[in-house]
mmCIF file of C-alpha atoms and ligand atoms in Angstrom:
data_model
loop_
_atom_site.group_PDB
_atom_site.id
_atom_site.type_symbol
_atom_site.label_atom_id
_atom_site.label_comp_id
_atom_site.label_asym_id
_atom_site.label_seq_id
_atom_site.Cartn_x
_atom_site.Cartn_y
_atom_site.Cartn_z
ATOM 1 C CA MET A 1 40.966 70.513 129.068
ATOM 2 C CA LYS A 2 39.724 72.921 126.430
ATOM 3 C CA LYS A 3 36.675 73.858 124.434
ATOM 4 C CA VAL A 4 36.960 73.040 120.723
ATOM 5 C CA ILE A 5 34.683 72.761 117.698
ATOM 6 C CA LEU A 6 34.745 69.436 115.848
ATOM 7 C CA LEU A 7 34.007 69.591 112.124
ATOM 8 C CA ARG A 8 32.797 66.559 110.206
ATOM 9 C CA PHE A 9 32.913 66.077 106.455
ATOM 10 C CA GLY A 10 31.305 63.709 103.964
ATOM 11 C CA GLU A 11 33.113 60.460 103.404
ATOM 12 C CA ILE A 12 31.958 59.480 99.910
ATOM 13 C CA TYR A 13 34.241 61.724 97.905
ATOM 14 C CA LEU A 14 37.201 61.034 100.135
ATOM 15 C CA LYS A 15 37.647 57.448 99.124
ATOM 16 C CA GLY A 16 40.150 56.769 96.372
ATOM 17 C CA LYS A 17 43.289 58.648 95.556
ATOM 18 C CA ASN A 18 41.862 62.186 95.513
ATOM 19 C CA LYS A 19 41.264 62.089 99.254
ATOM 20 C CA GLY A 20 44.271 64.258 100.127
ATOM 21 C CA TYR A 21 43.330 66.865 97.549
ATOM 22 C CA PHE A 22 39.744 67.228 98.806
ATOM 23 C CA GLU A 23 40.944 67.465 102.385
ATOM 24 C CA ARG A 24 43.488 70.168 101.582
ATOM 25 C CA VAL A 25 40.981 72.286 99.644
ATOM 26 C CA LEU A 26 38.423 71.944 102.426
ATOM 27 C CA LEU A 27 41.026 72.962 105.029
ATOM 28 C CA ARG A 28 41.928 76.000 102.929
ATOM 29 C CA ASN A 29 38.232 76.973 102.632
ATOM 30 C CA ILE A 30 37.681 76.586 106.378
ATOM 31 C CA LYS A 31 40.711 78.769 107.101
ATOM 32 C CA THR A 32 39.532 81.382 104.589
ATOM 33 C CA ALA A 33 36.050 81.459 106.173
ATOM 34 C CA LEU A 34 37.622 82.029 109.604
ATOM 35 C CA SER A 35 40.418 84.335 108.446
ATOM 36 C CA ASN A 36 39.121 87.341 110.406
ATOM 37 C CA ILE A 37 38.731 85.408 113.654
ATOM 38 C CA ASP A 38 41.517 84.585 116.068
ATOM 39 C CA CYS A 39 41.591 80.763 116.280
ATOM 40 C CA ILE A 40 43.553 77.668 115.244
ATOM 41 C CA VAL A 41 42.326 75.079 112.714
ATOM 42 C CA ASN A 42 43.878 71.613 112.648
ATOM 43 C CA LYS A 43 43.209 68.388 110.819
ATOM 44 C CA THR A 44 43.183 65.072 112.671
ATOM 45 C CA SER A 45 42.064 61.722 111.310
ATOM 46 C CA GLY A 46 38.617 62.159 109.793
ATOM 47 C CA ARG A 47 37.946 65.555 111.428
ATOM 48 C CA TYR A 48 38.953 69.189 111.524
ATOM 49 C CA ILE A 49 39.265 70.872 114.890
ATOM 50 C CA VAL A 50 38.921 74.585 115.656
ATOM 51 C CA SER A 51 40.522 75.605 118.947
ATOM 52 C CA ASP A 52 41.965 78.552 120.870
ATOM 53 C CA PHE A 53 39.078 80.886 120.102
ATOM 54 C CA ASP A 54 37.431 83.471 122.313
ATOM 55 C CA ASP A 55 33.993 82.415 123.642
ATOM 56 C CA MET A 56 32.629 85.698 122.305
ATOM 57 C CA ASP A 57 33.446 84.524 118.752
ATOM 58 C CA TYR A 58 31.682 81.170 119.061
ATOM 59 C CA ASN A 59 28.398 82.160 117.361
ATOM 60 C CA ASN A 60 30.242 83.922 114.585
ATOM 61 C CA ILE A 61 32.470 80.874 113.968
ATOM 62 C CA VAL A 62 29.448 78.564 113.831
ATOM 63 C CA SER A 63 27.602 80.900 111.480
ATOM 64 C CA LYS A 64 30.578 80.928 109.098
ATOM 65 C CA LEU A 65 31.305 77.192 109.245
ATOM 66 C CA THR A 66 27.722 76.101 108.608
ATOM 67 C CA LYS A 67 28.128 77.789 105.196
ATOM 68 C CA VAL A 68 31.352 76.011 104.177
ATOM 69 C CA PHE A 69 30.473 73.420 101.520
ATOM 70 C CA GLY A 70 31.954 69.993 102.212
ATOM 71 C CA LEU A 71 31.277 70.100 105.962
ATOM 72 C CA THR A 72 28.334 67.972 107.067
ATOM 73 C CA SER A 73 28.039 68.858 110.758
ATOM 74 C CA LEU A 74 29.851 70.409 113.684
ATOM 75 C CA SER A 75 29.798 70.068 117.451
ATOM 76 C CA VAL A 76 31.210 72.080 120.283
ATOM 77 C CA ALA A 77 33.171 69.638 122.465
ATOM 78 C CA THR A 78 35.423 69.443 125.503
ATOM 79 C CA GLU A 79 38.834 68.007 124.633
ATOM 80 C CA PHE A 80 41.289 66.339 126.995
ATOM 81 C CA ASP A 81 44.069 63.725 126.900
ATOM 82 C CA THR A 82 42.660 60.212 126.736
ATOM 83 C CA SER A 83 42.801 58.277 130.019
ATOM 84 C CA ARG A 84 40.157 56.517 132.089
ATOM 85 C CA ASN A 85 40.850 58.944 134.914
ATOM 86 C CA ASN A 86 40.298 62.022 132.781
ATOM 87 C CA ILE A 87 37.129 60.687 131.148
ATOM 88 C CA GLU A 88 35.561 59.472 134.360
ATOM 89 C CA ASN A 89 36.500 62.619 136.318
ATOM 90 C CA PHE A 90 34.947 64.779 133.651
ATOM 91 C CA LEU A 91 31.675 62.840 133.706
ATOM 92 C CA ALA A 92 31.602 62.727 137.518
ATOM 93 C CA ASN A 93 31.451 66.528 137.391
ATOM 94 C CA PHE A 94 28.910 66.727 134.591
ATOM 95 C CA LYS A 95 25.677 68.374 135.777
ATOM 96 C CA THR A 96 22.443 68.614 133.840
ATOM 97 C CA ASN A 97 18.809 69.598 134.442
ATOM 98 C CA VAL A 98 17.229 67.299 131.856
ATOM 99 C CA LYS A 99 15.355 64.159 132.924
ATOM 100 C CA THR A 100 16.573 61.463 130.512
ATOM 101 C CA PHE A 101 19.969 60.743 128.967
ATOM 102 C CA ARG A 102 22.256 58.145 127.503
ATOM 103 C CA VAL A 103 26.005 57.875 127.043
ATOM 104 C CA SER A 104 27.347 56.888 123.612
ATOM 105 C CA VAL A 105 30.996 55.894 123.390
ATOM 106 C CA LYS A 106 32.751 56.007 120.018
ATOM 107 C CA ARG A 107 36.105 54.332 120.301
ATOM 108 C CA ALA A 108 38.288 54.946 117.256
ATOM 109 C CA ASP A 109 41.421 54.344 119.376
ATOM 110 C CA LYS A 110 41.453 50.563 119.715
ATOM 111 C CA THR A 111 44.413 50.706 122.129
ATOM 112 C CA PHE A 112 41.908 51.993 124.669
ATOM 113 C CA ASN A 113 40.855 48.528 125.666
ATOM 114 C CA ILE A 114 37.313 48.615 127.004
ATOM 115 C CA ALA A 115 34.541 47.782 124.541
ATOM 116 C CA SER A 116 32.285 50.739 123.756
ATOM 117 C CA ASN A 117 29.027 49.263 125.053
ATOM 118 C CA GLU A 118 30.665 48.095 128.252
ATOM 119 C CA TYR A 119 32.183 51.534 128.842
ATOM 120 C CA GLU A 120 28.835 53.208 128.142
ATOM 121 C CA LYS A 121 27.354 51.375 131.115
ATOM 122 C CA ILE A 122 30.253 52.345 133.399
ATOM 123 C CA LEU A 123 30.074 55.999 132.359
ATOM 124 C CA GLY A 124 26.266 55.997 132.603
ATOM 125 C CA GLU A 125 26.544 54.944 136.254
ATOM 126 C CA ILE A 126 29.003 57.753 136.944
ATOM 127 C CA VAL A 127 26.677 60.358 135.412
ATOM 128 C CA LEU A 128 23.705 58.940 137.364
ATOM 129 C CA ASN A 129 25.652 59.251 140.611
ATOM 130 C CA ALA A 130 26.350 62.893 139.872
ATOM 131 C CA ASN A 131 22.710 63.603 138.891
ATOM 132 C CA PRO A 132 20.339 61.597 141.127
ATOM 133 C CA ASN A 133 17.144 62.723 139.350
ATOM 134 C CA LEU A 134 18.321 61.596 135.939
ATOM 135 C CA LYS A 135 17.090 58.438 134.177
ATOM 136 C CA VAL A 136 18.690 56.386 131.390
ATOM 137 C CA LYS A 137 16.689 56.251 128.160
ATOM 138 C CA LEU A 138 18.440 54.585 125.242
ATOM 139 C CA LYS A 139 15.959 55.636 122.540
ATOM 140 C CA GLU A 140 15.350 59.354 122.034
ATOM 141 C CA PRO A 141 16.749 60.625 125.324
ATOM 142 C CA GLU A 142 16.627 64.375 125.969
ATOM 143 C CA LEU A 143 20.400 64.387 126.206
ATOM 144 C CA GLU A 144 22.946 62.212 124.430
ATOM 145 C CA LEU A 145 26.399 62.466 125.952
ATOM 146 C CA VAL A 146 28.827 61.420 123.234
ATOM 147 C CA VAL A 147 32.321 60.392 124.290
ATOM 148 C CA GLU A 148 34.653 60.098 121.310
ATOM 149 C CA ILE A 149 37.963 58.429 122.008
ATOM 150 C CA ARG A 150 40.072 59.296 118.974
ATOM 151 C CA GLU A 151 43.306 57.951 117.485
ATOM 152 C CA ASN A 152 45.171 61.162 118.337
ATOM 153 C CA LYS A 153 45.038 60.185 122.050
ATOM 154 C CA LYS A 154 42.474 62.889 122.727
ATOM 155 C CA THR A 155 38.937 62.374 123.978
ATOM 156 C CA TYR A 156 36.052 64.641 123.034
ATOM 157 C CA VAL A 157 32.796 64.934 124.953
ATOM 158 C CA LEU A 158 29.878 66.565 123.197
ATOM 159 C CA THR A 159 26.123 66.797 123.476
ATOM 160 C CA GLU A 160 24.831 68.100 120.184
ATOM 161 C CA SER A 161 25.497 68.409 116.463
ATOM 162 C CA ILE A 162 24.628 71.300 114.194
ATOM 163 C CA ASN A 163 24.016 70.550 110.509
ATOM 164 C CA CYS A 164 26.306 72.240 107.981
ATOM 165 C CA ALA A 165 25.667 72.901 104.284
ATOM 166 C CA GLY A 166 27.016 69.574 102.965
ATOM 167 C CA GLY A 167 28.101 69.345 99.320
ATOM 168 C CA MET A 168 31.650 69.366 97.966
ATOM 169 C CA PRO A 169 34.486 71.779 98.846
ATOM 170 C CA VAL A 170 34.369 74.856 96.599
ATOM 171 C CA GLY A 171 37.080 74.635 93.955
ATOM 172 C CA THR A 172 37.259 70.839 93.751
ATOM 173 C CA ALA A 173 34.900 70.669 90.750
ATOM 174 C CA GLY A 174 36.575 73.455 88.743
ATOM 175 C CA LYS A 175 35.190 76.874 87.867
ATOM 176 C CA GLY A 176 31.815 77.950 86.487
ATOM 177 C CA LEU A 177 30.449 81.231 85.151
ATOM 178 C CA VAL A 178 27.091 82.177 86.666
ATOM 179 C CA LEU A 179 24.881 84.629 84.791
ATOM 180 C CA LEU A 180 23.791 86.725 87.728
ATOM 181 C CA SER A 181 20.761 88.958 87.269
ATOM 182 C CA GLY A 182 19.198 90.801 90.173
ATOM 183 C CA GLY A 183 16.369 88.258 90.359
ATOM 184 C CA ILE A 184 15.524 85.414 92.701
ATOM 185 C CA ASP A 185 16.545 82.449 90.567
ATOM 186 C CA SER A 186 20.114 83.046 89.471
ATOM 187 C CA PRO A 187 21.557 83.481 93.010
ATOM 188 C CA VAL A 188 19.879 80.182 93.943
ATOM 189 C CA SER A 189 21.472 78.507 90.918
ATOM 190 C CA ALA A 190 24.851 79.943 91.894
ATOM 191 C CA TYR A 191 24.444 78.544 95.398
ATOM 192 C CA MET A 192 23.468 75.096 94.121
ATOM 193 C CA MET A 193 26.378 74.723 91.719
ATOM 194 C CA SER A 194 28.872 76.093 94.215
ATOM 195 C CA LYS A 195 27.553 73.464 96.611
ATOM 196 C CA ARG A 196 28.706 70.818 94.139
ATOM 197 C CA GLY A 197 32.233 72.205 94.335
ATOM 198 C CA LEU A 198 32.347 74.833 91.579
ATOM 199 C CA GLU A 199 34.311 77.984 92.186
ATOM 200 C CA LEU A 200 32.318 80.897 90.708
ATOM 201 C CA VAL A 201 32.877 83.821 88.411
ATOM 202 C CA ALA A 202 29.729 85.918 87.964
ATOM 203 C CA LEU A 203 28.674 87.845 84.866
ATOM 204 C CA HIS A 204 26.084 90.590 85.020
ATOM 205 C CA PHE A 205 24.695 92.463 82.020
ATOM 206 C CA HIS A 206 23.558 96.003 82.730
ATOM 207 C CA SER A 207 21.797 98.512 80.517
ATOM 208 C CA PHE A 208 22.892 101.757 82.099
ATOM 209 C CA PRO A 209 21.313 104.364 81.884
ATOM 210 C CA TYR A 210 18.062 102.431 81.246
ATOM 211 C CA THR A 211 18.863 100.400 84.337
ATOM 212 C CA SER A 212 20.006 102.359 87.382
ATOM 213 C CA LEU A 213 23.257 102.235 89.313
ATOM 214 C CA GLN A 214 21.180 100.854 92.183
ATOM 215 C CA ALA A 215 20.361 97.813 90.032
ATOM 216 C CA LYS A 216 24.112 97.179 89.755
ATOM 217 C CA GLU A 217 24.603 97.771 93.490
ATOM 218 C CA LYS A 218 21.915 95.178 94.107
ATOM 219 C CA VAL A 219 23.848 92.571 92.118
ATOM 220 C CA ILE A 220 27.034 93.414 94.025
ATOM 221 C CA LYS A 221 25.090 92.894 97.252
ATOM 222 C CA LEU A 222 23.779 89.528 96.030
ATOM 223 C CA ALA A 223 27.301 88.437 95.103
ATOM 224 C CA LYS A 224 28.481 89.457 98.596
ATOM 225 C CA ILE A 225 25.792 87.314 100.253
ATOM 226 C CA LEU A 226 26.688 84.399 97.962
ATOM 227 C CA SER A 227 30.375 84.780 98.794
ATOM 228 C CA ASN A 228 29.610 83.700 102.388
ATOM 229 C CA TYR A 229 29.148 80.245 100.850
ATOM 230 C CA THR A 230 31.266 80.358 97.720
ATOM 231 C CA GLY A 231 34.270 82.284 98.960
ATOM 232 C CA HIS A 232 35.842 84.900 96.717
ATOM 233 C CA ILE A 233 33.860 85.764 93.553
ATOM 234 C CA GLN A 234 34.953 87.863 90.606
ATOM 235 C CA LEU A 235 31.910 89.820 89.464
ATOM 236 C CA ILE A 236 32.149 90.930 85.853
ATOM 237 C CA CYS A 237 29.794 93.640 84.651
ATOM 238 C CA CYS A 238 29.184 93.796 80.930
ATOM 239 C CA PRO A 239 27.467 96.761 79.226
ATOM 240 C CA PHE A 240 24.448 95.595 77.234
ATOM 241 C CA THR A 241 22.808 98.907 76.328
ATOM 242 C CA GLU A 242 24.157 99.264 72.809
ATOM 243 C CA ILE A 243 23.355 95.667 71.958
ATOM 244 C CA GLN A 244 19.766 96.119 73.103
ATOM 245 C CA GLU A 245 19.433 99.405 71.209
ATOM 246 C CA GLU A 246 20.682 97.753 68.042
ATOM 247 C CA ILE A 247 18.314 94.798 68.379
ATOM 248 C CA HIS A 248 15.469 97.206 69.088
ATOM 249 C CA LYS A 249 16.339 99.272 66.027
ATOM 250 C CA HIS A 250 16.820 96.445 63.522
ATOM 251 C CA CYS A 251 14.963 93.318 64.585
ATOM 252 C CA SER A 252 11.359 92.353 64.844
ATOM 253 C CA PRO A 253 10.230 93.019 68.465
ATOM 254 C CA GLU A 254 8.958 89.529 69.260
ATOM 255 C CA PHE A 255 12.534 88.192 68.821
ATOM 256 C CA MET A 256 14.120 90.778 71.113
ATOM 257 C CA ILE A 257 14.545 88.504 74.137
ATOM 258 C CA THR A 258 15.569 85.425 72.148
ATOM 259 C CA ILE A 259 18.306 87.342 70.359
ATOM 260 C CA MET A 260 19.422 89.002 73.590
ATOM 261 C CA ARG A 261 19.763 85.632 75.257
ATOM 262 C CA ARG A 262 21.750 84.213 72.356
ATOM 263 C CA ILE A 263 24.145 87.151 72.514
ATOM 264 C CA MET A 264 24.438 86.728 76.294
ATOM 265 C CA MET A 265 25.478 83.121 75.652
ATOM 266 C CA ARG A 266 28.105 84.116 73.095
ATOM 267 C CA ILE A 267 29.558 86.724 75.449
ATOM 268 C CA SER A 268 29.491 84.137 78.238
ATOM 269 C CA LYS A 269 31.516 81.763 76.071
ATOM 270 C CA ILE A 270 34.218 84.409 75.592
ATOM 271 C CA VAL A 271 34.210 85.274 79.315
ATOM 272 C CA CYS A 272 34.564 81.556 80.146
ATOM 273 C CA ASP A 273 37.608 81.390 77.859
ATOM 274 C CA LYS A 274 39.157 84.447 79.503
ATOM 275 C CA PHE A 275 38.505 83.390 83.095
ATOM 276 C CA ASN A 276 39.134 79.700 82.657
ATOM 277 C CA ALA A 277 35.553 78.714 83.522
ATOM 278 C CA LYS A 278 34.263 75.462 82.047
ATOM 279 C CA ALA A 279 30.487 75.764 82.455
ATOM 280 C CA ILE A 280 27.754 78.404 82.237
ATOM 281 C CA ILE A 281 25.106 78.551 84.991
ATOM 282 C CA THR A 282 21.703 80.231 84.676
ATOM 283 C CA GLY A 283 18.590 80.529 86.835
ATOM 284 C CA GLU A 284 16.182 79.276 84.197
ATOM 285 C CA SER A 285 13.200 77.131 85.180
ATOM 286 C CA LEU A 286 11.219 75.288 82.519
ATOM 287 C CA ALA A 287 8.119 77.158 81.320
ATOM 288 C CA GLN A 288 8.506 79.990 83.845
ATOM 289 C CA VAL A 289 8.548 82.695 81.127
ATOM 290 C CA ALA A 290 8.555 82.838 77.314
ATOM 291 C CA SER A 291 12.353 82.600 77.136
ATOM 292 C CA GLN A 292 12.304 79.407 79.182
ATOM 293 C CA THR A 293 10.205 77.121 76.987
ATOM 294 C CA LEU A 294 11.949 74.073 75.581
ATOM 295 C CA GLU A 295 12.029 75.718 72.127
ATOM 296 C CA SER A 296 13.561 78.921 73.540
ATOM 297 C CA ILE A 297 16.136 76.987 75.523
ATOM 298 C CA ASN A 298 17.134 75.033 72.409
ATOM 299 C CA VAL A 299 17.542 78.196 70.361
ATOM 300 C CA THR A 300 19.545 79.799 73.199
ATOM 301 C CA ASN A 301 21.770 76.747 73.564
ATOM 302 C CA GLU A 302 22.572 76.779 69.859
ATOM 303 C CA ALA A 303 24.356 80.132 70.214
ATOM 304 C CA GLN A 304 27.350 78.495 71.875
ATOM 305 C CA THR A 305 28.103 74.824 72.250
ATOM 306 C CA THR A 306 31.606 74.963 73.708
ATOM 307 C CA TYR A 307 30.490 74.857 77.339
ATOM 308 C CA PRO A 308 27.618 73.031 79.019
ATOM 309 C CA VAL A 309 24.861 75.224 80.440
ATOM 310 C CA PHE A 310 23.830 74.182 83.948
ATOM 311 C CA ARG A 311 20.309 75.155 84.993
ATOM 312 C CA PRO A 312 19.849 73.741 88.480
ATOM 313 C CA CYS A 313 16.423 75.421 88.909
ATOM 314 C CA ILE A 314 15.072 73.889 85.698
ATOM 315 C CA GLY A 315 12.753 71.415 87.452
ATOM 316 C CA MET A 316 11.763 73.581 90.398
ATOM 317 C CA ASP A 317 8.585 75.543 91.107
ATOM 318 C CA LYS A 318 8.995 79.218 91.899
ATOM 319 C CA SER A 319 7.937 78.538 95.498
ATOM 320 C CA GLU A 320 10.718 75.967 95.868
ATOM 321 C CA ILE A 321 13.265 78.416 94.471
ATOM 322 C CA ILE A 322 11.997 81.087 96.872
ATOM 323 C CA ASP A 323 12.368 78.684 99.824
ATOM 324 C CA ILE A 324 16.051 78.211 99.004
ATOM 325 C CA SER A 325 16.634 81.928 98.444
ATOM 326 C CA GLN A 326 15.140 82.621 101.876
ATOM 327 C CA LYS A 327 17.263 79.940 103.462
ATOM 328 C CA ILE A 328 20.497 81.272 101.945
ATOM 329 C CA GLY A 329 19.616 84.909 102.622
ATOM 330 C CA THR A 330 19.371 86.328 99.081
ATOM 331 C CA PHE A 331 15.575 86.700 98.901
ATOM 332 C CA GLU A 332 15.206 90.107 100.589
ATOM 333 C CA THR A 333 17.792 91.619 98.255
ATOM 334 C CA SER A 334 16.429 89.870 95.155
ATOM 335 C CA ILE A 335 12.964 91.380 95.598
ATOM 336 C CA LEU A 336 14.213 94.979 95.795
ATOM 337 C CA PRO A 337 12.377 96.698 92.955
ATOM 338 C CA TYR A 338 15.178 97.635 90.551
ATOM 339 C CA GLU A 339 14.786 96.843 86.874
ATOM 340 C CA ASP A 340 16.861 94.216 85.041
ATOM 341 C CA CYS A 341 18.250 94.620 81.541
ATOM 342 C CA CYS A 342 15.728 92.020 80.360
ATOM 343 C CA THR A 343 12.904 94.430 81.190
ATOM 344 C CA VAL A 344 14.268 97.181 78.941
ATOM 345 C CA PHE A 345 12.522 97.345 75.532
ATOM 346 C CA LEU A 346 10.439 94.363 76.610
ATOM 347 C CA PRO A 347 8.174 93.352 73.712
ATOM 348 C CA LYS A 348 4.418 92.934 74.320
ATOM 349 C CA ASN A 349 4.333 89.527 72.654
ATOM 350 C CA PRO A 350 7.654 87.721 72.818
ATOM 351 C CA VAL A 351 7.869 84.598 70.670
ATOM 352 C CA ILE A 352 7.184 81.548 72.826
ATOM 353 C CA LYS A 353 8.270 78.825 70.401
ATOM 354 C CA PRO A 354 11.025 80.426 68.335
ATOM 355 C CA HIS A 355 12.273 78.729 65.141
ATOM 356 C CA LEU A 356 16.027 78.763 64.840
ATOM 357 C CA ASN A 357 15.983 79.763 61.163
ATOM 358 C CA LYS A 358 13.710 82.719 61.749
ATOM 359 C CA VAL A 359 15.785 83.852 64.716
ATOM 360 C CA LYS A 360 18.968 83.617 62.662
ATOM 361 C CA ARG A 361 17.362 85.643 59.867
ATOM 362 C CA GLU A 362 16.547 88.405 62.366
ATOM 363 C CA GLU A 363 19.952 88.172 63.982
ATOM 364 C CA ASN A 364 21.665 88.581 60.613
ATOM 365 C CA LYS A 365 20.328 92.111 60.481
ATOM 366 C CA LEU A 366 22.904 92.952 63.156
ATOM 367 C CA ASP A 367 26.662 92.956 63.152
ATOM 368 C CA VAL A 368 26.731 90.589 66.104
ATOM 369 C CA GLU A 369 30.499 90.011 66.088
ATOM 370 C CA ILE A 370 31.324 93.708 66.308
ATOM 371 C CA LEU A 371 28.702 94.324 68.983
ATOM 372 C CA ILE A 372 30.135 91.498 71.092
ATOM 373 C CA GLU A 373 33.713 92.665 70.557
ATOM 374 C CA GLN A 374 32.814 96.173 71.703
ATOM 375 C CA ALA A 375 31.034 94.902 74.805
ATOM 376 C CA ILE A 376 33.961 92.663 75.721
ATOM 377 C CA THR A 377 36.400 95.602 75.709
ATOM 378 C CA LYS A 378 34.276 97.316 78.364
ATOM 379 C CA LEU A 379 34.071 94.552 80.981
ATOM 380 C CA GLU A 380 34.433 95.811 84.551
ATOM 381 C CA ILE A 381 35.633 93.467 87.275
ATOM 382 C CA THR A 382 34.706 93.807 90.948
ATOM 383 C CA GLU A 383 36.437 91.507 93.441
ATOM 384 C CA ILE A 384 33.917 90.246 96.013
HETATM 385 P P1 ATP B 401 16.241 85.566 87.725
HETATM 386 O O1 ATP B 401 15.261 85.533 88.845
HETATM 387 O O2 ATP B 401 17.479 84.808 88.010
HETATM 388 O O3 ATP B 401 16.486 86.964 87.232
HETATM 389 P P2 ATP B 401 14.215 85.243 85.782
HETATM 390 O O4 ATP B 401 13.165 84.329 86.201
HETATM 391 O O5 ATP B 401 13.991 86.691 85.941
HETATM 392 O O6 ATP B 401 15.578 84.808 86.524
HETATM 393 P P3 ATP B 401 15.098 85.714 83.069
HETATM 394 O O7 ATP B 401 15.066 87.173 83.302
HETATM 395 O O8 ATP B 401 14.479 85.144 81.851
HETATM 396 O O9 ATP B 401 14.498 84.871 84.266
HETATM 397 O O10 ATP B 401 16.566 85.240 83.082
HETATM 398 C C1 ATP B 401 16.914 83.896 83.011
HETATM 399 C C2 ATP B 401 18.365 83.756 83.432
HETATM 400 O O11 ATP B 401 19.225 84.513 82.567
HETATM 401 C C3 ATP B 401 18.642 84.322 84.811
HETATM 402 O O12 ATP B 401 18.352 83.394 85.821
HETATM 403 C C4 ATP B 401 20.101 84.636 84.729
HETATM 404 O O13 ATP B 401 20.884 83.494 84.901
HETATM 405 C C5 ATP B 401 20.245 85.122 83.288
HETATM 406 N N1 ATP B 401 20.098 86.592 83.235
HETATM 407 C C6 ATP B 401 18.987 87.315 83.007
HETATM 408 N N2 ATP B 401 19.240 88.641 83.062
HETATM 409 C C7 ATP B 401 20.561 88.763 83.318
HETATM 410 C C8 ATP B 401 21.459 89.855 83.503
HETATM 411 N N3 ATP B 401 21.056 91.111 83.453
HETATM 412 N N4 ATP B 401 22.757 89.578 83.753
HETATM 413 C C9 ATP B 401 23.190 88.313 83.840
HETATM 414 N N5 ATP B 401 22.402 87.254 83.682
HETATM 415 C C10 ATP B 401 21.109 87.456 83.430
HETATM 416 MG MG1 MG B 402 15.473 88.222 85.676
#
């Protein structure tokens, strides 16, 4: 008899011939999440099982596993070899202080030849004998004793399930490049796309010395928090100071942000090529600021059309984005008061509905290609 943790995963994506692939990637991600903890992870039919861990590590294991995308729920369970004797002995010794309960039998092993509902009644009687003050309540009991009789000839008894993050295993949907500022929205976007199975590379533009080293540290910290969900992230820092100085010097101020965002997109395209990412992810939300009007988004999109730009926050209110950032633990770091490169040389009246032709005319005052080339040679990579 031993204590184990049962891990459940979504079924939808496991139909069809990619099943084995999804299962292998998810197993790898589970093992990576638990790599610093002494334990064993195994796969049985339709489940993963964590065993041979120290009780002291239980909370830590649960905290890590609830962040692994692809898992839907987990339960701590008692495992023993399947036999009527073992099951009934275990329940005869089961003590509880609650007032109402039910037994639910899930019989995946059809060679165990008592029908589930019949066995529920037998086991219910046994538990009642051991706990005279207890009453059976089939709907919404205080305690549901689940007895799972599995194909691997093991039985698992459990009493509760903890929800996990859901989604798809990271890596199964390919790789995406997230434009990570120090703000609230982009870490939320990163989380949401990683949840759909994208492995992440992050790109941060900094304007040192206009922006401080602390601003960069903040982004590193955000990437570290995200990595609890996404696994390993390569964080690429790209100098943006010279580009901003050049725009400031040569272009009309109201186009500053539009041109900056177009250059960010072009650099992102090159970084995608280099790091084998196939999509760009941003934290934009429609109409939140001048650069996020439909017109601005169109003009930004026109700067590169090789890769799709995913904006998972596009239809969300700020309060909804904040709720997610609090849930995933990035909020407190995001609101630290360090400046972002977008706040350097900020114009008083940025254009709200930019016209592509006018923007291009302004942009042509710069040697964009050379500026981008120079920035690309100075990329710094931090492994998170
Ligand atoms: P956030 O809260 O994510 O910073 P925001 O509401 O401040 O977003 P903007 O500053 O207009 O909005 O930025 C829009 C998006 O552009 C960000 O969500 C992010 O994806 C990207 N971005 C902005 N600044 C940077 C930066 N310095 N480095 C990388 N990406 C950036
Ligand atoms: Mg920002």
